[in-house]
Amino acid sequence: MTNKPWDQRLAAIVVRPLAATPVHPNHLTALSLVTGLGAAILFAQGDPRTADWAALLFMVAVFGDHTDGELARLTAKTSRFGHYFDYLAGSANYTMLFIGIGFGLSGGALGSWALVLGLAAGLSNPIIVTLRLTMEIKRGPATIRHPSFAGFEIEDFIYLIGPITWAGGLKVFFLAYGLGTLGYLLWTVVLFLRRPGGSRN
C-alpha cells in the first residue's frame, strides 16, 4: 500500500463501500470513459466557462480510471478483459481531451495549429498504449512502470489541468502537455526498440 501513488490510495478508500454492491469494476471504467467524453465535448465549445467544468470533469475521469482497478483487486474481480478495457478507456480519454481542447482553441490565437497539435498529441495515445501493452506482455509489468517520487507519478501532472484552466492558462497547459505527450511517444518508442538488456534490436 505504501508504494501506491496518492490517487490510487484515495481510490482504494473511495471504492470500499462498493465492494458489497453489484457495481462491477468495468462499470467504473465505462463511467470514466463517459466522463472523459463529456469533458472533451465541453472543451470543444471553446468557451472559458465550459472549459472550467470540462477541467473538473477530466480530473474526475482520471481519478475514476484508478477506481476500477482498486475495486477489482478488492473484490477479486480482476480479468484480462478488464485490464485491457482500462487501458483503452484511459487512452481514449486522453485522445478525446487533446482533440477537444485543440478544436476549442482553434478559433483563437493558435488558429488551426491548435487542432494540428490536438490531433497529433491525441492520436499519439493509441500508439503509446499499443507499445506499452506489447512491452508488458513480452517483458512484464515492471518494464512499463512509471517513475514515482513521494507518492506521485509523472502522469499525475494531468491533475494540474484543473488549477491551470481555472487560472486562465488552458492554452499554456495545452501547449506544454501536448508537446510533452509527443516527447513521451518518442521516449516510449525508444524503450520499445531496446532489448531488455539495454541494447537495441
mmCIF file of C-alpha atoms in Angstrom:
data_model
loop_
_atom_site.group_PDB
_atom_site.id
_atom_site.type_symbol
_atom_site.label_atom_id
_atom_site.label_comp_id
_atom_site.label_asym_id
_atom_site.label_seq_id
_atom_site.Cartn_x
_atom_site.Cartn_y
_atom_site.Cartn_z
ATOM 1 C CA MET A 1 0.000 0.000 0.000
ATOM 2 C CA THR A 2 2.817 2.411 0.861
ATOM 3 C CA ASN A 3 4.217 2.129 -2.662
ATOM 4 C CA LYS A 4 0.981 3.246 -4.291
ATOM 5 C CA PRO A 5 0.580 6.782 -5.644
ATOM 6 C CA TRP A 6 -1.672 9.031 -3.594
ATOM 7 C CA ASP A 7 -4.565 8.959 -6.057
ATOM 8 C CA GLN A 8 -4.597 5.162 -6.029
ATOM 9 C CA ARG A 9 -4.592 5.138 -2.236
ATOM 10 C CA LEU A 10 -7.560 7.505 -2.221
ATOM 11 C CA ALA A 11 -9.315 5.422 -4.883
ATOM 12 C CA ALA A 12 -8.916 2.313 -2.725
ATOM 13 C CA ILE A 13 -10.716 4.104 0.112
ATOM 14 C CA VAL A 14 -13.477 5.510 -2.112
ATOM 15 C CA VAL A 15 -14.432 2.134 -3.612
ATOM 16 C CA ARG A 16 -14.673 0.230 -0.330
ATOM 17 C CA PRO A 17 -18.425 0.904 0.074
ATOM 18 C CA LEU A 18 -18.953 -0.507 -3.440
ATOM 19 C CA ALA A 19 -17.445 -3.892 -2.604
ATOM 20 C CA ALA A 20 -20.755 -5.266 -1.318
ATOM 21 C CA THR A 21 -22.816 -3.861 -4.202
ATOM 22 C CA PRO A 22 -23.496 -5.124 -7.752
ATOM 23 C CA VAL A 23 -21.152 -2.435 -9.115
ATOM 24 C CA HIS A 24 -18.509 -4.117 -11.265
ATOM 25 C CA PRO A 25 -15.056 -2.652 -11.953
ATOM 26 C CA ASN A 26 -15.934 -2.449 -15.656
ATOM 27 C CA HIS A 27 -18.859 -0.185 -14.727
ATOM 28 C CA LEU A 28 -16.389 2.282 -13.242
ATOM 29 C CA THR A 29 -14.197 2.048 -16.336
ATOM 30 C CA ALA A 30 -17.203 2.852 -18.523
ATOM 31 C CA LEU A 31 -18.140 5.754 -16.238
ATOM 32 C CA SER A 32 -14.610 7.141 -16.556
ATOM 33 C CA LEU A 33 -14.898 6.898 -20.340
ATOM 34 C CA VAL A 34 -18.247 8.711 -20.407
ATOM 35 C CA THR A 35 -16.896 11.415 -18.085
ATOM 36 C CA GLY A 36 -13.849 11.871 -20.319
ATOM 37 C CA LEU A 37 -16.091 12.214 -23.356
ATOM 38 C CA GLY A 38 -18.164 14.829 -21.561
ATOM 39 C CA ALA A 39 -15.025 16.795 -20.707
ATOM 40 C CA ALA A 40 -13.845 16.712 -24.324
ATOM 41 C CA ILE A 41 -17.221 17.931 -25.603
ATOM 42 C CA LEU A 42 -17.177 20.840 -23.149
ATOM 43 C CA PHE A 43 -13.595 21.774 -24.063
ATOM 44 C CA ALA A 44 -14.525 21.725 -27.751
ATOM 45 C CA GLN A 45 -17.053 24.543 -27.162
ATOM 46 C CA GLY A 46 -14.161 26.997 -26.886
ATOM 47 C CA ASP A 47 -15.879 28.821 -24.019
ATOM 48 C CA PRO A 48 -13.789 29.555 -20.881
ATOM 49 C CA ARG A 49 -16.838 28.951 -18.699
ATOM 50 C CA THR A 50 -17.456 25.457 -20.032
ATOM 51 C CA ALA A 51 -13.691 24.824 -20.020
ATOM 52 C CA ASP A 52 -13.697 25.250 -16.239
ATOM 53 C CA TRP A 53 -16.300 22.498 -15.900
ATOM 54 C CA ALA A 54 -14.504 20.394 -18.503
ATOM 55 C CA ALA A 55 -11.279 20.517 -16.485
ATOM 56 C CA LEU A 56 -13.111 19.348 -13.374
ATOM 57 C CA LEU A 57 -14.791 16.529 -15.312
ATOM 58 C CA PHE A 58 -11.485 15.373 -16.724
ATOM 59 C CA MET A 59 -9.903 15.299 -13.274
ATOM 60 C CA VAL A 60 -12.815 13.099 -12.189
ATOM 61 C CA ALA A 61 -12.269 10.875 -15.229
ATOM 62 C CA VAL A 62 -8.561 10.472 -14.446
ATOM 63 C CA PHE A 63 -9.288 9.648 -10.816
ATOM 64 C CA GLY A 64 -12.064 7.287 -11.872
ATOM 65 C CA ASP A 65 -9.563 5.463 -14.040
ATOM 66 C CA HIS A 66 -7.918 4.283 -10.802
ATOM 67 C CA THR A 67 -11.090 3.218 -9.026
ATOM 68 C CA ASP A 68 -11.834 0.295 -11.339
ATOM 69 C CA GLY A 69 -8.522 -1.420 -10.651
ATOM 70 C CA GLU A 70 -8.819 -0.884 -6.908
ATOM 71 C CA LEU A 71 -12.352 -2.309 -6.869
ATOM 72 C CA ALA A 72 -11.226 -5.262 -8.988
ATOM 73 C CA ARG A 73 -8.434 -6.090 -6.546
ATOM 74 C CA LEU A 74 -10.681 -5.569 -3.530
ATOM 75 C CA THR A 75 -13.407 -7.881 -4.848
ATOM 76 C CA ALA A 76 -11.141 -10.365 -6.679
ATOM 77 C CA LYS A 77 -12.796 -9.441 -9.977
ATOM 78 C CA THR A 78 -9.637 -8.847 -11.957
ATOM 79 C CA SER A 79 -9.746 -10.045 -15.551
ATOM 80 C CA ARG A 80 -7.762 -9.777 -18.759
ATOM 81 C CA PHE A 81 -10.691 -8.008 -20.430
ATOM 82 C CA GLY A 82 -10.964 -5.516 -17.579
ATOM 83 C CA HIS A 83 -7.236 -4.800 -17.744
ATOM 84 C CA TYR A 84 -7.351 -4.091 -21.478
ATOM 85 C CA PHE A 85 -10.620 -2.167 -21.188
ATOM 86 C CA ASP A 86 -8.991 0.057 -18.565
ATOM 87 C CA TYR A 87 -6.017 0.698 -20.851
ATOM 88 C CA LEU A 88 -8.223 1.510 -23.839
ATOM 89 C CA ALA A 89 -10.557 3.765 -21.858
ATOM 90 C CA GLY A 90 -7.638 5.746 -20.451
ATOM 91 C CA SER A 91 -6.125 6.135 -23.897
ATOM 92 C CA ALA A 92 -9.453 7.204 -25.383
ATOM 93 C CA ASN A 93 -9.903 9.820 -22.659
ATOM 94 C CA TYR A 94 -6.553 11.450 -23.427
ATOM 95 C CA THR A 95 -7.189 11.264 -27.169
ATOM 96 C CA MET A 96 -10.571 12.952 -26.770
ATOM 97 C CA LEU A 97 -9.104 15.515 -24.364
ATOM 98 C CA PHE A 98 -6.442 16.784 -26.763
ATOM 99 C CA ILE A 99 -8.734 16.803 -29.783
ATOM 100 C CA GLY A 100 -11.454 18.576 -27.798
ATOM 101 C CA ILE A 101 -9.113 21.262 -26.461
ATOM 102 C CA GLY A 102 -7.468 21.680 -29.870
ATOM 103 C CA PHE A 103 -10.834 22.176 -31.532
ATOM 104 C CA GLY A 104 -11.925 24.623 -28.844
ATOM 105 C CA LEU A 105 -8.741 26.700 -29.108
ATOM 106 C CA SER A 106 -8.604 26.671 -32.905
ATOM 107 C CA GLY A 107 -10.769 29.791 -33.043
ATOM 108 C CA GLY A 108 -8.235 31.794 -31.039
ATOM 109 C CA ALA A 109 -4.641 32.933 -31.379
ATOM 110 C CA LEU A 110 -3.312 29.460 -32.120
ATOM 111 C CA GLY A 111 -5.661 29.054 -35.070
ATOM 112 C CA SER A 112 -5.513 25.796 -36.974
ATOM 113 C CA TRP A 113 -2.239 24.891 -35.232
ATOM 114 C CA ALA A 114 -4.276 24.148 -32.105
ATOM 115 C CA LEU A 115 -6.199 21.484 -33.973
ATOM 116 C CA VAL A 116 -3.000 20.110 -35.523
ATOM 117 C CA LEU A 117 -1.362 19.746 -32.098
ATOM 118 C CA GLY A 118 -4.565 18.362 -30.629
ATOM 119 C CA LEU A 119 -4.790 15.672 -33.284
ATOM 120 C CA ALA A 120 -1.072 14.858 -33.106
ATOM 121 C CA ALA A 121 -0.993 14.599 -29.306
ATOM 122 C CA GLY A 122 -4.360 12.876 -29.127
ATOM 123 C CA LEU A 123 -3.586 10.237 -31.727
ATOM 124 C CA SER A 124 -0.216 9.585 -30.086
ATOM 125 C CA ASN A 125 -2.024 7.949 -27.192
ATOM 126 C CA PRO A 126 -3.275 4.823 -29.012
ATOM 127 C CA ILE A 127 0.276 4.292 -30.291
ATOM 128 C CA ILE A 128 1.727 4.735 -26.799
ATOM 129 C CA VAL A 129 -0.799 2.311 -25.307
ATOM 130 C CA THR A 130 -0.173 -0.278 -28.020
ATOM 131 C CA LEU A 131 3.583 -0.140 -27.458
ATOM 132 C CA ARG A 132 3.241 -0.272 -23.670
ATOM 133 C CA LEU A 133 0.832 -3.212 -23.799
ATOM 134 C CA THR A 134 3.206 -5.071 -26.104
ATOM 135 C CA MET A 135 6.120 -4.434 -23.731
ATOM 136 C CA GLU A 136 4.018 -5.517 -20.763
ATOM 137 C CA ILE A 137 3.088 -8.791 -22.453
ATOM 138 C CA LYS A 138 6.582 -9.558 -23.681
ATOM 139 C CA ARG A 139 8.713 -8.180 -20.835
ATOM 140 C CA GLY A 140 6.447 -7.964 -17.791
ATOM 141 C CA PRO A 141 4.641 -5.126 -15.955
ATOM 142 C CA ALA A 142 7.820 -3.836 -14.304
ATOM 143 C CA THR A 143 9.173 -2.654 -17.667
ATOM 144 C CA ILE A 144 6.402 -0.079 -18.101
ATOM 145 C CA ARG A 145 6.137 1.175 -14.541
ATOM 146 C CA HIS A 146 6.265 4.956 -14.323
ATOM 147 C CA PRO A 147 8.921 6.622 -12.182
ATOM 148 C CA SER A 148 7.489 7.940 -8.915
ATOM 149 C CA PHE A 149 8.561 10.300 -6.158
ATOM 150 C CA ALA A 150 6.918 10.884 -2.779
ATOM 151 C CA GLY A 151 3.755 9.120 -3.886
ATOM 152 C CA PHE A 152 3.425 10.927 -7.206
ATOM 153 C CA GLU A 153 3.924 9.610 -10.742
ATOM 154 C CA ILE A 154 4.740 11.517 -13.926
ATOM 155 C CA GLU A 155 1.191 11.041 -15.172
ATOM 156 C CA ASP A 156 -0.163 12.815 -12.081
ATOM 157 C CA PHE A 157 0.767 16.152 -13.674
ATOM 158 C CA ILE A 158 -2.528 15.840 -15.562
ATOM 159 C CA TYR A 159 -4.362 16.862 -12.376
ATOM 160 C CA LEU A 160 -2.913 20.340 -12.889
ATOM 161 C CA ILE A 161 -5.374 20.764 -15.749
ATOM 162 C CA GLY A 162 -7.907 21.961 -13.186
ATOM 163 C CA PRO A 163 -5.965 24.698 -11.365
ATOM 164 C CA ILE A 164 -4.259 25.893 -14.553
ATOM 165 C CA THR A 165 -7.516 26.081 -16.528
ATOM 166 C CA TRP A 166 -9.302 27.860 -13.679
ATOM 167 C CA ALA A 167 -6.467 30.396 -13.606
ATOM 168 C CA GLY A 168 -6.956 31.087 -17.323
ATOM 169 C CA GLY A 169 -3.951 29.115 -18.521
ATOM 170 C CA LEU A 170 -5.598 26.419 -20.637
ATOM 171 C CA LYS A 171 -3.597 27.406 -23.736
ATOM 172 C CA VAL A 172 -0.306 27.144 -21.833
ATOM 173 C CA PHE A 173 -1.317 23.773 -20.389
ATOM 174 C CA PHE A 174 -2.355 22.525 -23.821
ATOM 175 C CA LEU A 175 0.927 23.522 -25.445
ATOM 176 C CA ALA A 176 3.086 22.128 -22.630
ATOM 177 C CA TYR A 177 1.205 18.873 -22.148
ATOM 178 C CA GLY A 178 0.602 18.362 -25.858
ATOM 179 C CA LEU A 179 4.277 18.729 -26.733
ATOM 180 C CA GLY A 180 5.137 16.658 -23.676
ATOM 181 C CA THR A 181 2.925 13.859 -24.953
ATOM 182 C CA LEU A 182 4.753 13.855 -28.278
ATOM 183 C CA GLY A 183 8.017 13.640 -26.334
ATOM 184 C CA TYR A 184 6.600 10.767 -24.283
ATOM 185 C CA LEU A 185 5.708 8.982 -27.510
ATOM 186 C CA LEU A 186 9.304 9.295 -28.673
ATOM 187 C CA TRP A 187 10.585 8.027 -25.314
ATOM 188 C CA THR A 188 8.173 5.059 -25.466
ATOM 189 C CA VAL A 189 9.367 4.185 -28.963
ATOM 190 C CA VAL A 190 12.983 4.232 -27.744
ATOM 191 C CA LEU A 191 12.097 1.921 -24.842
ATOM 192 C CA PHE A 192 10.191 -0.368 -27.184
ATOM 193 C CA LEU A 193 13.170 -0.680 -29.541
ATOM 194 C CA ARG A 194 15.566 -1.544 -26.744
ATOM 195 C CA ARG A 195 16.140 -5.128 -25.764
ATOM 196 C CA PRO A 196 15.617 -5.967 -22.057
ATOM 197 C CA GLY A 197 19.392 -5.987 -21.568
ATOM 198 C CA GLY A 198 19.665 -2.426 -22.836
ATOM 199 C CA SER A 199 20.812 -2.974 -26.433
ATOM 200 C CA ARG A 200 18.727 -2.010 -29.431
ATOM 201 C CA ASN A 201 17.059 -4.523 -31.728
#
